[in-house]
Amino acid sequence: MILGLANHQTARFTRAQMLLGVVIIALICSQLLIIGVTFMKMFVLIGQLILLPTFWQALKEFEK
């Protein structure tokens, strides 16, 4: 009787651990996704800052 109960508790515990692991992995993945998106935005912004002046210069040259 006691053994069966202990077994049941262990099974529940391992299931909880697995669930916790999945949740933690999901959280890490979402954090990485957010960081990646932020980096992409920064990269695009920096790229625009670098490219826009040359773009305007090219336009001015073209207009001449």
Coordinates of C-alpha atoms in Angstrom, one line a residue:
M1 CA 0.0 0.0 0.0
I2 CA 2.7 2.5 1.1
L3 CA 4.9 1.4 -1.9
G4 CA 2.1 2.0 -4.3
L5 CA 1.5 5.5 -2.9
A6 CA 5.2 6.3 -3.0
N7 CA 5.3 5.1 -6.6
H8 CA 2.3 7.4 -7.5
Q9 CA 4.0 10.3 -5.8
T10 CA 7.3 9.7 -7.7
A11 CA 5.4 9.5 -11.0
R12 CA 3.6 12.8 -10.2
F13 CA 6.9 14.3 -9.2
T14 CA 8.7 13.3 -12.5
R15 CA 5.7 14.6 -14.5
A16 CA 5.9 17.9 -12.7
Q17 CA 9.7 18.1 -13.3
M18 CA 9.2 17.4 -17.0
L19 CA 6.5 20.1 -17.2
L20 CA 8.8 22.5 -15.4
G21 CA 11.6 21.7 -17.8
V22 CA 9.3 22.3 -20.8
V23 CA 8.1 25.6 -19.3
I24 CA 11.7 26.7 -18.7
I25 CA 12.8 25.8 -22.2
A26 CA 9.8 27.7 -23.6
L27 CA 10.7 30.7 -21.6
I28 CA 14.3 30.6 -22.7
C29 CA 13.2 30.2 -26.3
S30 CA 10.8 33.2 -26.1
Q31 CA 13.6 35.3 -24.4
L32 CA 16.0 34.4 -27.2
L33 CA 13.4 35.3 -29.8
I34 CA 12.8 38.7 -28.2
I35 CA 16.6 39.3 -28.0
G36 CA 16.9 38.2 -31.7
V37 CA 14.1 40.6 -32.8
T38 CA 15.6 43.4 -30.8
F39 CA 19.1 42.8 -32.4
M40 CA 17.5 42.7 -35.9
K41 CA 15.8 46.0 -35.2
M42 CA 19.0 47.6 -34.0
F43 CA 20.9 46.2 -37.0
V44 CA 18.3 47.6 -39.4
L45 CA 18.4 51.0 -37.7
I46 CA 22.2 51.1 -37.8
G47 CA 22.1 50.0 -41.4
Q48 CA 19.6 52.8 -42.3
L49 CA 21.8 55.3 -40.5
I50 CA 24.9 54.1 -42.5
L51 CA 23.1 53.7 -45.8
L52 CA 20.8 56.8 -45.9
P53 CA 23.5 59.4 -46.3
T54 CA 25.1 57.5 -49.2
F55 CA 21.7 57.1 -50.6
W56 CA 21.0 60.8 -50.5
Q57 CA 24.4 61.5 -52.0
A58 CA 23.7 59.1 -54.8
L59 CA 20.3 60.9 -55.4
K60 CA 21.9 64.3 -55.5
E61 CA 24.6 63.0 -57.9
F62 CA 21.8 61.6 -60.0
E63 CA 19.8 64.9 -60.0
K64 CA 22.9 66.8 -61.3

